[in-house]
Amino acid sequence: MKILVCISKTPDTTAKIAFTDNNTKFDVNGVQWIINPYDEWYSLVRAIELKEADASTVIHLVTAGAADAEPIIRKALALGGDEAIRVNADSHDSYYIASQIAEVAKQGGYDLIFTGKETIDYNGSSIGGMVAELLDLPYISLATKFELAGNKATVTREIEGGEEVNEVELPAVVSCQKGMAEARIPNMRGIMAARTKPLKVMEPVSVDALTSVAGFGLPPAKAGVKLVDAENVDELVRLLHEEAKAI
Amino acid sequence: MSVLIFIDTAEGHVKKSSLEAMTYGAKVAEQLGTTAEAVVLGAVNDDLGALGKYGVKKIHHVAADALNHFDAQVFTKAIAEVANATGAKVIIFSNNISGKAIAPRLSVRLKAGLVSGAVALPDTSNGFVVKKNVFSGKAFANVAVNTDVKIIALNPNAYQTIAGEGSAEVVSASTTATAGKVKVTAVNKASGEVPLTEAEIVVSAGRGMKGPENWGMVEELAKTLHAATACSRPVADAHWRPHNEHVGQTGFAIAPNLYIAIGISGAIQHLAGVNRSKVIVVINKDPEAPFFKAADYGIVGDAFDVVPKLTAAIKKLKG
Ligand SMILES: Cc1cc2nc3c(=O)[nH]c(=O)nc-3n(C[C@H](O)[C@H](O)[C@H](O)COP(=O)(O)OP(=O)(O)OC[C@H]3O[C@@H](n4cnc5c(N)ncnc54)[C@H](O)[C@@H]3O)c2cc1C
Ligand SMILES: Nc1ncnc2c1ncn2[C@@H]1O[C@H](COP(=O)(O)O)[C@@H](O)[C@H]1O
């Protein structure tokens, strides 16, 4: 079993969101970078668990990013995984990034490709589906459970108001979210081992981006909270009904 | 040239998020001086013609057996065929569960730029620019789509459904798509409950509730308001509540009309999933809780005292 886990780099969840260059660039000043939580907690850890259950499993990590993505991919290697590939490409266009990942996937011949549910900065929720289409593979999105029996995967995915159980023969692409696995912390041995694991750098394939970011903005600030006395709950209900028209 | 909207169904019924997508798509068509058409796949129980009141003029119904259960690969193929046959220039999805699975695939198949998580109508004054949420609702981006065919996945609850007059012409369309590789072996739905991501009102509670045994009052309030229930991450992690109720940065992102947060501190990661709610009410015994800064209305008080009173007051209002 050969698994490719897609790893992206995102600002820490508490990072201050601000923009520079006339609101065209994210202000990276003082920002701490982390592995996108969905990639780390759910897809990478589930892949590691699959390897723990079957030692013949090989895990490759891929990230499309500039050299500053290397600490992130090393951190991912410290959690687990056998080697990493960085495609030297940085873009906000999902199609461009997906094309890079699909190229890596073609060369590696993987049975399974895991992505996170979405990146917490760009919120595309798109890369998994695009990679699947580029490779003409089935795609199961927003998976909350993943079990493997030989070449057949049983995947539970979220649907509105419940869940659906799918069966699919590999190869396939699966996007992962909460439920798949429990978060782990890298240990010292993993951190040491990660230093010597191979990290290959590849140049991007040439494809056209389909979209571009024209600018960013911040939502208007809230006007401020209206406090109602705890002894006067009726007043809150009146406000919600008459003023906010929310009930 | 037309605008094509994907109508998403569950058990043969059109989802609320698709009504939003149709209303939005009809407006886009108006902007571009063309008509709105729609495509629906698999068996449908609802009256499709009646969907004309949301502004779609023609609905292409592809009723092949292979489309009776969801498979992103198969659905993409069927939608691409209708899009090509109708010469669609803009294709609209709801950015719901199905939309997130199909729209990216269709984007590749048609080489059509995709904006997922759109929150406003496109700006066509200079190119084709769509506003979308980024940084989990903490900011937005204006994304230019540079391809001839464009795909927009509209965030649920970002655009108000408007029902007008009129009916749609329903035509059946064929497909070359055959059964795919994904088999559905079970569907587990919590029946009778309001699905979280579609709910107009969400009642959510956090660690301030002390333990799962105290959720009765939260559920009672939710029931009174016809609301879905949600929770903060530690509550789901401690298995007080199921993980599909976890909202926030790493859980669901929701945007209901009304979000009531009980005993939740309002950490930035929690806010990231709920800050697009139209009206936020916070009930917390700590006046310094950060959530009050993001709230529209608040009560500083003990949830165990305030929540039952709130339920009673709403019951009184509803008569
Ligand atoms: C990478 C990352 C991702 C995360 N993602 C998420 C996420 O998606 N969603 C999420 O929710 N969190 C997330 N978190 C966790 C987040 O930082 C907070 O720890 C969490 O939201 C706190 O949950 P809480 O408000 O229920 O609990 P607490 O912070 O413990 O707050 C409990 C609140 O209840 C109040 N309270 C206590 N008793 C009462 C009472 N009797 N009546 C009224 N009020 C009372 C207290 O004053 C307090 O404000 C994430 C953290 C990290 C690091
Ligand atoms: N630059 C990237 N390199 C590798 N994987 C990525 C990259 N961007 C996104 N992904 C993967 O695709 C998932 C969904 O991302 P997105 O579609 O951008 O929300 C992420 O959780 C990652 O697993």
XYZ file of C-alpha atoms and ligand atoms in Angstrom:
642
model
C 0.000 0.000 0.000
C 1.416 3.334 -1.074
C -0.215 6.445 0.345
C 0.292 10.061 -0.674
C -0.644 12.605 1.999
C -1.094 16.221 0.869
C 0.308 18.688 3.379
C -0.278 22.411 3.261
C 1.113 25.209 5.357
C -1.285 27.642 7.024
C -1.011 30.508 9.500
C -1.479 29.509 13.124
C -5.159 29.589 14.073
C -4.636 32.620 16.307
C -2.687 34.607 13.679
C -3.715 38.218 13.179
C -5.273 38.569 9.750
C -4.067 41.709 7.963
C -3.087 42.631 4.419
C -0.366 44.684 2.780
C 0.501 46.053 -0.667
C -2.797 47.795 -1.132
C -4.701 44.782 0.233
C -3.301 42.374 -2.324
C -1.039 40.336 -0.037
C -1.495 38.576 3.284
C 0.684 40.236 5.909
C 3.052 37.468 7.041
C 4.721 39.708 9.600
C 4.925 37.858 12.909
C 2.812 34.969 11.625
C 3.594 31.483 12.934
C 3.079 28.761 10.379
C 1.587 25.376 11.141
C 0.581 22.262 9.251
C -3.007 22.794 8.160
C -4.884 21.134 11.072
C -7.013 18.903 8.802
C -3.886 17.590 7.089
C -2.075 16.966 10.344
C -4.733 15.757 12.758
C -6.891 13.781 10.413
C -5.259 12.685 7.168
C -1.623 12.290 8.208
C -2.430 10.594 11.501
C -4.877 8.200 9.813
C -2.201 7.317 7.241
C 0.264 6.654 10.076
C -2.279 4.404 11.769
C -2.671 2.440 8.535
C 1.084 1.973 8.447
C 1.085 0.866 12.068
C -1.497 -1.765 11.158
C 0.479 -2.916 8.112
C 4.216 -2.247 8.192
C 4.589 -2.710 4.435
C 2.686 0.559 3.918
C 4.714 3.407 2.424
C 3.721 7.013 3.144
C 4.875 9.916 1.012
C 4.059 13.512 1.850
C 3.663 16.184 -0.779
C 3.487 19.918 -0.470
C 3.407 22.540 -3.181
C 5.142 25.546 -1.725
C 8.217 27.725 -1.619
C 11.306 26.848 0.436
C 9.647 28.323 3.538
C 7.306 25.309 3.536
C 10.187 23.001 4.474
C 9.952 23.378 8.280
C 6.288 22.393 7.967
C 6.951 19.307 5.888
C 9.770 18.319 8.272
C 7.349 18.625 11.147
C 4.953 16.380 9.266
C 7.780 13.887 8.714
C 8.432 13.976 12.460
C 4.908 12.729 13.050
C 5.411 9.936 10.542
C 5.761 9.182 6.861
C 8.730 7.874 4.928
C 9.686 10.662 2.592
C 8.512 14.023 1.402
C 8.281 15.826 -1.895
C 8.109 19.584 -2.190
C 7.027 21.001 -5.497
C 8.656 24.370 -5.737
C 5.486 26.292 -6.576
C 3.429 28.854 -4.752
C -0.020 29.855 -5.916
C -3.518 30.693 -4.722
C -5.026 28.956 -7.732
C -6.396 25.563 -6.743
C -6.163 24.184 -10.272
C -2.484 25.081 -10.489
C -1.695 23.445 -7.127
C -3.826 20.378 -7.897
C -1.999 19.942 -11.203
C 1.329 19.842 -9.343
C 0.046 17.252 -6.884
C -1.479 15.176 -9.671
C 1.899 15.119 -11.423
C 3.611 13.821 -8.273
C 0.835 11.261 -7.892
C 1.254 10.042 -11.474
C 4.957 9.528 -10.999
C 4.575 7.755 -7.651
C 1.731 5.381 -8.520
C -0.167 5.637 -5.226
C -3.054 3.456 -4.079
C -4.506 6.164 -1.918
C -4.317 9.948 -1.813
C -5.385 11.789 1.328
C -6.080 15.511 1.517
C -7.488 17.569 4.364
C -11.071 18.822 4.241
C -9.865 22.330 3.435
C -7.041 24.735 4.125
C -7.941 27.062 6.991
C -6.559 30.099 5.151
C -7.867 29.802 1.631
C -10.863 27.548 2.420
C -10.975 26.102 -1.069
C -12.062 22.573 -0.232
C -11.127 21.960 -3.834
C -7.728 20.313 -4.183
C -8.901 16.742 -3.478
C -11.664 16.827 -6.075
C -9.412 18.425 -8.650
C -6.638 15.884 -8.123
C -9.177 13.075 -8.429
C -10.496 14.449 -11.716
C -6.996 15.020 -13.081
C -6.202 11.370 -12.324
C -9.689 10.102 -13.258
C -10.101 8.498 -9.831
C -13.089 8.209 -7.510
C -13.282 10.892 -4.832
C -14.851 10.564 -1.421
C -14.999 13.898 0.327
C -15.349 14.940 3.959
C -14.579 11.473 5.278
C -14.979 10.870 8.996
C -13.874 7.206 9.036
C -11.640 5.127 6.834
C -11.116 1.366 7.046
C -9.082 -0.789 4.722
C -9.484 -4.479 3.840
C -7.034 -5.495 1.153
C -7.712 -3.266 -1.794
C -11.153 -2.211 -0.656
C -11.784 0.865 1.460
C -14.873 1.458 3.575
C -15.255 5.172 4.019
C -17.820 7.003 6.104
C -18.532 10.482 4.831
C -20.581 13.334 6.123
C -23.921 14.151 4.507
C -26.469 16.781 5.582
C -27.866 15.650 8.908
C -26.022 12.344 9.058
C -23.482 10.121 7.414
C -23.180 7.720 4.524
C -20.990 4.638 4.275
C -19.224 4.149 0.943
C -17.223 1.279 -0.421
C -14.628 1.831 -3.054
C -11.838 -0.095 -4.651
C -8.496 1.676 -4.601
C -6.931 3.741 -6.035
C -9.002 6.656 -4.782
C -8.739 10.168 -3.395
C -10.223 10.889 0.034
C -10.533 14.222 1.866
C -10.354 13.902 5.637
C -11.983 15.670 8.552
C -12.727 15.209 12.209
C -13.466 11.641 13.211
C -10.756 10.073 11.045
C -8.165 10.030 13.826
C -7.137 11.740 17.053
C -4.445 14.425 17.031
C -0.924 13.337 18.034
C 2.183 15.151 19.184
C 5.519 14.311 17.520
C 7.982 12.643 19.902
C 11.748 13.130 20.151
C 12.516 9.995 18.197
C 10.271 11.143 15.361
C 11.856 14.585 15.324
C 15.364 13.069 15.134
C 14.324 10.594 12.429
C 12.733 13.365 10.365
C 16.093 15.084 9.950
C 17.420 12.253 7.841
C 14.280 11.342 5.924
C 14.491 12.232 2.234
C 12.923 15.517 1.147
C 12.896 15.761 -2.600
C 12.375 19.074 -4.383
C 10.697 19.049 -7.774
C 10.190 21.885 -10.208
C 6.541 22.594 -11.088
C 4.942 21.493 -14.324
C 3.783 24.356 -16.457
C 0.022 24.935 -16.324
C -2.104 28.066 -16.508
C -3.816 29.295 -13.378
C -7.578 29.624 -13.897
C -8.141 32.257 -11.217
C -6.213 35.027 -9.485
C -6.770 37.007 -6.315
C -7.563 40.634 -7.094
C -7.552 41.742 -3.471
C -8.432 40.998 0.125
C -10.575 42.721 2.694
C -11.780 42.468 6.257
C -15.445 42.205 7.218
C -16.980 45.261 8.909
C -16.602 45.242 12.688
C -19.619 44.437 14.850
C -21.431 47.432 16.297
C -21.011 46.175 19.848
C -22.994 43.938 22.099
C -26.320 44.923 23.660
C -26.396 43.465 27.139
C -29.665 42.414 28.721
C -30.067 41.792 32.431
C -30.212 38.132 33.452
C -33.416 38.896 35.365
C -35.023 40.276 32.224
C -34.934 37.423 29.705
C -38.254 38.592 28.240
C -36.478 41.723 27.005
C -33.947 39.613 25.086
C -36.761 37.693 23.437
C -38.474 40.964 22.533
C -35.262 42.331 20.979
C -34.650 39.141 19.031
C -38.211 39.193 17.780
C -38.801 42.879 17.088
C -35.365 44.387 16.505
C -33.225 41.591 15.077
C -36.216 39.751 13.554
C -34.293 36.564 14.222
C -37.107 34.624 15.927
C -24.792 30.984 -23.483
C -26.639 30.588 -20.224
C -26.232 30.229 -16.499
C -26.597 26.654 -15.276
C -27.445 25.828 -11.672
C -26.931 22.415 -10.124
C -29.956 21.339 -8.076
C -28.864 19.098 -5.231
C -31.333 16.615 -3.783
C -31.540 14.269 -0.811
C -33.970 11.337 -0.985
C -35.537 12.963 -4.004
C -36.124 16.328 -2.335
C -34.486 19.578 -3.356
C -32.189 20.962 -0.660
C -32.738 24.427 0.760
C -29.210 25.416 -0.246
C -30.137 24.745 -3.874
C -33.021 27.221 -3.632
C -30.423 29.802 -2.646
C -28.224 28.731 -5.550
C -31.158 29.104 -7.959
C -32.089 32.567 -6.668
C -28.449 33.600 -6.956
C -28.026 32.016 -10.388
C -31.136 33.757 -11.700
C -29.649 37.070 -10.572
C -26.321 36.269 -12.267
C -28.208 35.450 -15.463
C -29.996 38.790 -15.224
C -26.634 40.560 -14.783
C -25.311 38.859 -17.906
C -28.501 39.348 -19.917
C -29.155 35.650 -20.328
C -31.435 32.987 -18.852
C -30.990 30.680 -15.896
C -31.292 26.961 -16.468
C -30.781 24.144 -14.019
C -29.750 20.529 -13.961
C -30.955 17.849 -11.563
C -29.740 14.262 -11.434
C -31.428 11.010 -10.445
C -34.933 10.311 -9.177
C -36.815 13.375 -7.899
C -40.049 13.450 -5.901
C -40.590 17.204 -5.828
C -42.443 19.191 -8.491
C -39.546 20.485 -10.573
C -41.657 22.877 -12.642
C -42.560 24.785 -9.481
C -38.898 25.692 -9.018
C -39.491 28.291 -11.731
C -40.482 30.631 -8.927
C -36.798 30.907 -8.011
C -36.054 32.291 -11.449
C -34.934 29.254 -13.444
C -36.564 28.983 -16.853
C -35.642 25.464 -17.848
C -34.644 22.390 -15.872
C -32.694 19.525 -17.424
C -33.545 16.350 -15.587
C -31.128 13.462 -16.085
C -32.898 10.471 -14.586
C -30.449 7.639 -15.252
C -30.255 4.844 -12.637
C -26.524 5.444 -12.240
C -27.411 8.828 -10.733
C -29.646 7.576 -7.946
C -26.839 7.632 -5.463
C -24.083 10.166 -5.101
C -20.741 9.586 -6.777
C -18.764 12.749 -7.503
C -17.064 11.219 -10.540
C -20.321 10.129 -12.171
C -22.216 13.298 -11.277
C -19.443 15.443 -12.728
C -19.645 13.647 -16.038
C -23.420 14.018 -16.263
C -23.334 17.720 -15.356
C -20.503 18.387 -17.821
C -22.602 16.895 -20.600
C -25.547 19.172 -19.813
C -23.215 22.168 -19.436
C -21.715 21.503 -22.864
C -25.095 20.891 -24.491
C -26.555 24.121 -23.120
C -23.420 26.168 -23.748
C -23.354 27.243 -20.094
C -20.946 30.071 -19.376
C -21.457 30.259 -15.633
C -22.225 27.184 -13.537
C -23.505 27.608 -9.993
C -23.342 25.168 -7.107
C -24.158 25.505 -3.470
C -20.870 25.147 -1.612
C -22.489 22.378 0.416
C -21.296 18.799 0.783
C -22.175 17.768 -2.778
C -20.939 21.049 -4.236
C -17.564 20.646 -2.548
C -17.222 17.213 -4.128
C -18.413 18.016 -7.658
C -17.503 21.641 -8.415
C -13.701 21.085 -8.232
C -13.956 18.056 -10.512
C -16.090 19.968 -12.999
C -13.587 22.824 -12.887
C -10.877 20.458 -14.106
C -13.100 18.749 -16.632
C -14.237 21.990 -18.263
C -11.040 23.916 -17.547
C -13.317 26.437 -15.883
C -12.032 28.599 -13.036
C -13.784 27.902 -9.736
C -14.559 30.230 -6.858
C -15.696 28.168 -3.882
C -17.276 29.773 -0.846
C -18.691 32.767 -2.740
C -20.661 35.212 -0.584
C -21.828 37.817 -3.113
C -22.846 38.264 -6.722
C -20.010 38.501 -9.246
C -18.705 41.932 -10.123
C -18.725 42.047 -13.912
C -17.722 45.696 -14.276
C -14.119 44.742 -14.982
C -13.692 41.074 -15.827
C -15.456 38.590 -13.564
C -14.629 38.943 -9.895
C -16.294 36.994 -7.103
C -16.065 37.725 -3.393
C -15.372 34.685 -1.249
C -14.640 33.967 2.385
C -11.049 33.246 3.348
C -9.277 32.733 6.673
C -12.361 30.911 7.928
C -14.593 33.952 7.706
C -12.053 36.342 9.250
C -11.484 37.978 5.849
C -12.647 37.876 2.256
C -10.889 37.735 -1.092
C -11.976 39.060 -4.442
C -11.139 36.335 -6.920
C -10.900 37.009 -10.644
C -11.933 34.123 -12.862
C -9.871 34.189 -16.019
C -11.495 31.431 -18.068
C -14.325 31.491 -20.583
C -16.517 29.183 -18.500
C -16.792 30.027 -14.811
C -17.921 28.043 -11.789
C -19.186 29.540 -8.550
C -19.894 27.541 -5.386
C -22.104 29.742 -3.210
C -21.804 29.440 0.560
C -24.995 28.198 2.231
C -26.943 31.026 3.934
C -24.937 33.700 2.124
C -27.694 34.662 -0.296
C -31.347 35.019 0.567
C -33.860 32.865 -1.250
C -36.536 34.848 -3.040
C -39.615 33.079 -4.344
C -41.456 34.913 -7.109
C -43.882 33.765 -9.766
C -43.504 31.431 -12.696
C -42.790 27.855 -13.519
C -39.894 26.166 -15.241
C -39.997 24.020 -18.345
C -38.750 20.548 -17.414
C -36.942 18.570 -20.104
C -35.329 15.200 -19.750
C -31.713 14.908 -20.743
C -29.610 11.837 -21.323
C -26.148 10.923 -20.161
C -23.360 8.574 -21.147
C -22.376 8.289 -17.481
C -22.637 4.771 -16.097
C -22.453 3.481 -12.539
C -19.241 4.527 -10.835
C -16.835 2.884 -8.477
C -18.325 4.176 -5.242
C -20.975 1.957 -3.666
C -23.244 3.326 -0.945
C -23.697 0.611 1.664
C -25.471 2.530 4.427
C -27.072 5.887 5.215
C -27.451 6.935 8.841
C -29.548 10.006 9.415
C -30.617 11.413 12.705
C -34.273 11.735 11.759
C -36.403 14.638 12.862
C -33.448 16.813 13.746
C -32.542 19.954 11.855
C -29.237 19.471 9.944
C -26.649 21.839 11.390
C -25.346 23.292 8.134
C -28.850 24.057 6.834
C -30.319 25.392 10.056
C -31.683 28.951 10.341
C -31.122 28.922 14.085
C -28.372 27.124 15.977
C -28.184 26.666 19.747
C -24.648 25.865 20.782
C -23.068 25.116 24.125
C -19.592 24.714 25.540
C -17.656 23.588 28.549
C -19.673 25.948 30.722
C -22.414 23.283 30.712
C -20.189 21.180 33.017
C -21.185 17.773 31.629
C -23.301 15.921 29.046
C -26.039 15.282 31.612
C -26.898 18.997 31.508
C -27.663 19.182 27.782
C -31.395 18.660 28.296
C -31.988 22.393 28.675
C -29.933 23.129 25.553
C -31.962 20.636 23.539
C -35.200 21.992 24.956
C -34.276 25.522 23.856
C -33.280 24.221 20.422
C -36.551 22.336 20.067
C -38.555 25.413 21.011
C -36.769 27.445 18.343
C -36.780 24.675 15.763
C -33.002 24.962 15.859
C -30.061 22.651 15.326
C -27.655 21.996 18.193
C -23.903 22.564 18.082
C -20.995 22.585 20.512
C -17.429 23.762 21.034
C -14.489 21.523 20.292
C -13.553 20.419 23.829
C -17.150 19.298 24.306
C -16.937 17.054 21.245
C -13.420 15.897 22.153
C -14.652 14.839 25.582
C -17.472 12.933 23.827
C -20.121 14.921 25.662
C -21.645 15.521 22.240
C -21.176 13.850 18.829
C -18.326 15.203 16.703
C -20.732 16.290 13.969
C -21.904 19.063 16.312
C -18.423 20.584 16.626
C -18.290 24.046 15.060
C -15.250 26.250 14.540
C -11.977 26.378 12.720
C -11.578 22.606 12.742
C -15.255 21.674 12.821
C -18.165 22.967 10.790
C -18.369 26.507 9.561
C -21.941 27.707 9.802
C -23.782 30.914 9.003
C -27.274 30.723 10.478
C -29.569 33.718 10.996
C -29.267 33.273 14.734
C -26.490 31.655 16.760
C -26.986 31.285 20.511
C -23.763 30.461 22.361
C -24.145 29.151 25.901
C -21.153 28.715 28.198
C -18.665 29.114 25.355
C -15.711 31.430 25.924
C -15.422 32.552 22.290
C -11.883 31.485 21.449
C -10.707 32.698 18.057
C -10.844 29.148 16.681
C -14.467 28.824 17.748
C -15.393 32.210 16.263
C -13.839 31.197 12.940
C -16.694 28.752 12.423
C -19.578 30.950 13.538
C -18.630 34.558 12.834
C -20.715 34.677 9.666
C -23.920 34.160 11.667
C -26.254 37.137 11.166
C -27.193 37.565 14.832
C -25.117 36.216 17.714
C -26.431 35.874 21.263
C -24.014 35.012 24.052
C -24.931 33.671 27.472
C -21.905 33.487 29.749
C -21.393 34.040 33.456
C -18.075 35.796 32.859
C -18.532 39.427 31.682
C -14.944 39.281 30.346
C -15.583 36.306 28.051
C -14.170 37.222 24.607
C -17.353 36.046 22.928
C -19.183 39.212 24.031
C -16.975 41.204 21.641
C -18.328 39.212 18.712
C -21.928 39.215 19.932
C -24.966 41.309 19.032
C -26.860 40.518 22.221
C -25.653 39.093 25.490
C -26.674 38.080 28.958
C -24.104 37.909 31.718
C -25.441 35.126 33.881
C -25.510 31.504 34.866
C -26.658 29.312 31.986
C -28.414 26.969 34.395
C -30.637 29.846 35.416
C -30.933 31.792 32.138
C -31.497 29.015 29.584
C -34.703 27.564 31.101
C -36.065 31.111 31.484
C -35.215 31.865 27.857
C -36.997 28.729 26.695
C -40.054 29.683 28.721
C -40.041 33.245 27.365
C -39.845 32.004 23.766
C -42.677 29.548 24.374
C -44.705 32.462 25.660
C -43.935 34.509 22.548
C -44.913 31.670 20.261
C -48.116 31.244 22.208
C -5.584 24.526 16.169
C -6.784 24.680 17.055
C -8.038 24.498 16.484
C -9.187 24.643 17.281
N -10.422 24.487 16.694
C -11.527 24.706 17.449
C -12.825 24.622 16.863
O -12.992 24.295 15.685
N -13.913 24.881 17.642
C -13.807 25.202 18.966
O -14.848 25.436 19.613
N -12.599 25.285 19.542
C -11.461 25.027 18.829
N -10.249 25.100 19.443
C -10.206 25.253 20.906
C -10.390 26.686 21.376
O -9.129 27.323 21.403
C -10.981 26.729 22.809
O -10.167 25.978 23.669
C -12.411 26.176 22.894
O -13.240 26.766 21.914
C -12.978 26.431 24.276
O -14.233 25.789 24.414
P -15.315 26.337 25.441
O -15.579 27.751 25.162
O -16.458 25.386 25.409
O -14.595 26.117 26.853
P -13.913 27.161 27.824
O -12.891 27.974 27.152
O -13.538 26.376 29.014
O -15.068 28.169 28.174
C -16.166 27.854 28.964
C -16.969 29.135 29.138
O -18.139 28.852 29.854
C -18.374 29.888 30.787
N -19.165 29.303 31.870
C -18.780 28.436 32.830
N -19.807 28.109 33.602
C -20.880 28.774 33.162
C -22.225 28.850 33.553
N -22.701 28.151 34.592
N -23.048 29.646 32.858
C -22.597 30.370 31.803
N -21.326 30.327 31.392
C -20.473 29.543 32.049
C -17.025 30.359 31.196
O -17.075 31.693 31.679
C -16.220 30.229 29.915
O -16.257 31.422 29.171
C -9.079 24.947 18.661
C -7.805 25.115 19.212
C -6.679 24.986 18.429
C -5.334 25.181 19.068
N -0.016 23.782 -1.542
C -0.461 22.560 -1.204
N 0.388 21.504 -1.179
C -0.059 20.265 -0.840
N -1.326 20.006 -0.514
C -2.209 21.012 -0.520
C -1.822 22.345 -0.864
N -2.913 23.128 -0.776
C -3.927 22.332 -0.376
N -3.512 21.053 -0.222
C -4.303 19.888 0.224
O -5.638 20.038 -0.191
C -6.514 20.153 0.919
C -7.644 21.097 0.603
O -7.125 22.365 0.296
P -8.012 23.529 -0.355
O -8.706 22.931 -1.505
O -7.009 24.563 -0.747
O -8.913 23.983 0.746
C -5.620 20.565 2.075
O -6.169 20.166 3.307
C -4.331 19.823 1.744
O -4.410 18.459 2.120
